[in-house]
Amino acid sequence: MSSMRYYLATHDFSALPESIDGVYETVEKGSMLTPVDAPPTAVIRVDDPKHSPTPLWLRVQETQRVVGVAVESVIELEPLVGRILLAVTDTEERLAFFKDRRRMREVIELKPRDCVRVQVTSSSGRKEKGVLHYRGLVSHRQGILFGVQLVGSAVGKGFTDGSFLGQRFFQCNENCGVFVPGSRLEREPNESSSRRMRNVEESNVGRPEEPVPGPRRTNTRAVELPVEPRPKQLNFLSRGVRQQSPPRAGEKEQDNELGPVGEGRSAQRGVPEENTIQVEEEPKPFNTPLEISDSQPSSHSCPEDHRPPSSLYCPPKNGDHTSLLPEATFPMQGLELNSMVEVDDPPIYGVIRWIGQTPESAEPIAGLEMEEEMSSGCTDGMYRGNRCFECGPNKALFVKLKSCRPDSRFSSLHGRVNQIQRCNSIAFQDYASKCVEENTPPAEGNEAIELLTGWKKGIQGHCNSCYLDATLFCMFACSSVLDTMLLRPSDKNDNDSYTVTRDLLRTEIVNPLRKNGYVCATKIMALRKILEAAGRSTGFTNEEKDPEEFLTNLFQVLRAEPLFYIRISKKKPQGCLFYQIFMERKLSVNMPSVQQLLEWSMVTGDLKFTEAPSCLIIQMPRNGKNFKMFPTIIPTVELNITDLLEDTPRQCCICQSLAEVECQECYEDVGITPGHIKQYCDICNAQVHLHKQRKGHQPRQLHFPKDISGQVMFQRQSMELFAVLCIETSHYVAFVRLNSQKRPLWVFFDSMADREGGENGFNIPRVTPCPEVSEYLEMTPEQLQKEDLKTMPTYVRRLFCDAYMCLYYSPDLSLYK
């Protein structure tokens, strides 16, 4: 059996259609193509100078269309390279990875237990530390994926325990593993030279000396490679023509294909022709898990308070309640203990030795040790009868902290302000929000419009918090479907962080947002610190993160139940917080809807919801360099999930009687409403599959309660869109539907819509009404297809082009779950 052949388009070109009366197909650069089993017998247009009379008939993997390709337009790949590239679903990312020979070579040479850097999510450019455990096929997905266990600060940032869709490939703790294509992987740059040498030695054991690569021409497109003076350099850009050695007696000829998961079949290596680029024998998938330690990284605690020496504290005397508080409570303009400052004009200079507060002043007071003795108004460190610090006579001056400014004589020495410490109730006192203890439902109608819209509304952003601000606004501003996570009483299995996090989220964020329409950044920073400490993950206080990482950590800290359970056929159901739409190829439509994407993803993945969820968060397919798989996506307003539920009575898609079977192969059949789930009663099933093109289909029996017979009342299960999380150039914003008895009104939220001041200034959030969004969401998909994207209103265009997550709720179930 010969191995599968793979081709890559390195530039855009037109190709012959499968039928003589068809139009020319455009093949995008980066597309993968494979040979067809039976090439069409179409008549070639001999007068067309762009095509050879004997083209290659290949199937474009992204569109599944069969096209005739000129041999000069594509490059044939080595099977191993083809399988690795096939797992990269974004064409631009795939082509860039293919052209980066160093990275491709590095990925091919990776061994079990190698330390690597991995890009965990498609929307993030960050690389996390990990250990490689698995390489090979994963379930129904095409191409070679890599299973990595995250380590160090990346622990908890993954999405698997080593299993994928119910099948285990390696073992690690929950949310500590990922499966990624090779384009998101690289060897750990700090890996020891001895480890690198061992890998090289292992890869060269028993391998003949390879010739110095030179220019190489294949039977498709010429590929010129520079001659490199390293005799054992591995090259892999295109497939070389090999003269195969005949098999030994009694030995079967083998190929380069990967076998079933966990197994492999090696390729016969023949004597290479002159100038042939040599490729390493395709390795077996490996599945050698490391021993997993039960110990977890310690929680990251907040930095220690900068305090004056304990010997300088004095208890209050004679009822004087002057507070001697740690400096970390009152940072202003980046100032702290021992900061060199100046006051007054012309300035006088000193060093901050104490910071505190008195009942007479709502503002913090700073105790300065001046450079020179003052003639009056100074002490030796005493303030209102309390010893705050010690210094020479007449050198201690007490002033309001806000009157201090960094010493201008040493401006070049002043470092950047610590924005985490700066985010406190003193620095942000003009933007503060109040605590609200009573549980507050979302506002409705005109009250919601007046309460939530305008400047300084929503959640104030600070220090890369937009991912968290926008997600929280989507979850709680106008919907109560997720309120159960705010109200669960603590039990014996909860630690202290649960109660603190629950109460902070409920009384300092959700209730104030619903009652006053605004939440200060200091409240969000408090939540970020808890997530960083209790969630065993760093970077929540200052780094850019993804919404899915925030959701995962928040649900872990609150020990909240999964939002829904999903099951692959005959496998154990898995609890999920959100559903990531995976696309192995693009759909044929230019502007798909969320309904189409969800159905296509679940049908091709053979997935079903075990029951109707009360809340469903769907992550759009975003992948690769430009992140988007589709330039525009229509957010379906009413999502029909009836046919995505298991063990639920469903209607025959033809006669509307009780369906008995479901056929996955019919899903994209152009003769029966392509792009829709197909289930049939017994009679319609027999008639549909009489067609010669459908005789090979394998319909599956549906399961539903045994007492159902005769006339059945079919209940349509639908969910309503209530928020859309969007991203553009790493900045997250949100569209949210306000509660209204009349026509739904959508608003646009940006936690950093404007800014007051420079580096040490403040972001100003804004919520803007978008009535035009409602108008476009009421259009049918057919009407939207005719709209010119460039002429759409700004907010409508952002909604359709930048959607990252769509949030749905069930009006029937949200009150009970």
Coordinates of N, CA and C in Angstrom, one line a residue, residues 643 650-659 661 666 672-673 676-681 684 688:
D643 N -31.9 19.4 17.4 CA -31.3 18.3 16.8 C -29.9 18.0 17.3
R650 N -37.3 13.7 17.8 CA -37.0 14.7 16.7 C -37.9 14.4 15.5
Q651 N -38.2 15.4 14.7 CA -39.0 15.3 13.6 C -38.2 14.8 12.3
C652 N -38.8 14.0 11.5 CA -38.2 13.7 10.2 C -38.1 15.0 9.4
C653 N -36.9 15.2 8.8 CA -36.7 16.4 8.1 C -37.5 16.5 6.8
I654 N -38.1 15.4 6.4 CA -38.9 15.4 5.2 C -40.4 15.5 5.4
C655 N -40.9 14.6 6.2 CA -42.3 14.5 6.4 C -42.8 15.0 7.8
Q656 N -41.9 15.4 8.7 CA -42.2 15.9 10.0 C -42.8 14.9 11.0
S657 N -42.8 13.6 10.7 CA -43.2 12.6 11.6 C -42.0 12.2 12.5
L658 N -42.2 11.3 13.4 CA -41.2 10.9 14.4 C -40.0 10.3 13.6
A659 N -38.8 10.9 13.8 CA -37.6 10.4 13.2 C -37.1 9.2 13.9
V661 N -34.0 7.5 12.5 CA -32.5 7.4 12.3 C -32.0 8.8 11.9
C666 N -25.4 12.5 5.1 CA -26.3 13.3 4.3 C -26.2 14.8 4.7
I672 N -30.2 17.5 -0.7 CA -31.2 17.5 0.4 C -30.9 18.7 1.3
T673 N -31.0 19.9 0.9 CA -30.8 21.1 1.7 C -29.4 20.9 2.5
H676 N -27.6 21.2 6.8 CA -28.6 21.0 7.8 C -28.5 19.5 8.3
I677 N -28.8 19.3 9.6 CA -28.8 18.0 10.2 C -30.0 17.2 9.5
K678 N -29.7 15.9 9.2 CA -30.7 15.1 8.5 C -31.1 13.9 9.4
Q679 N -32.4 13.8 9.8 CA -32.9 12.7 10.4 C -34.2 12.3 9.7
Y680 N -34.5 11.0 9.7 CA -35.6 10.5 8.8 C -36.4 9.5 9.6
C681 N -37.7 9.4 9.2 CA -38.5 8.3 9.7 C -38.1 7.0 8.8
C684 N -39.0 7.5 4.9 CA -38.2 8.5 4.2 C -36.7 8.0 4.1
V688 N -34.8 7.9 0.6 CA -33.6 8.8 0.4 C -32.4 8.0 0.0

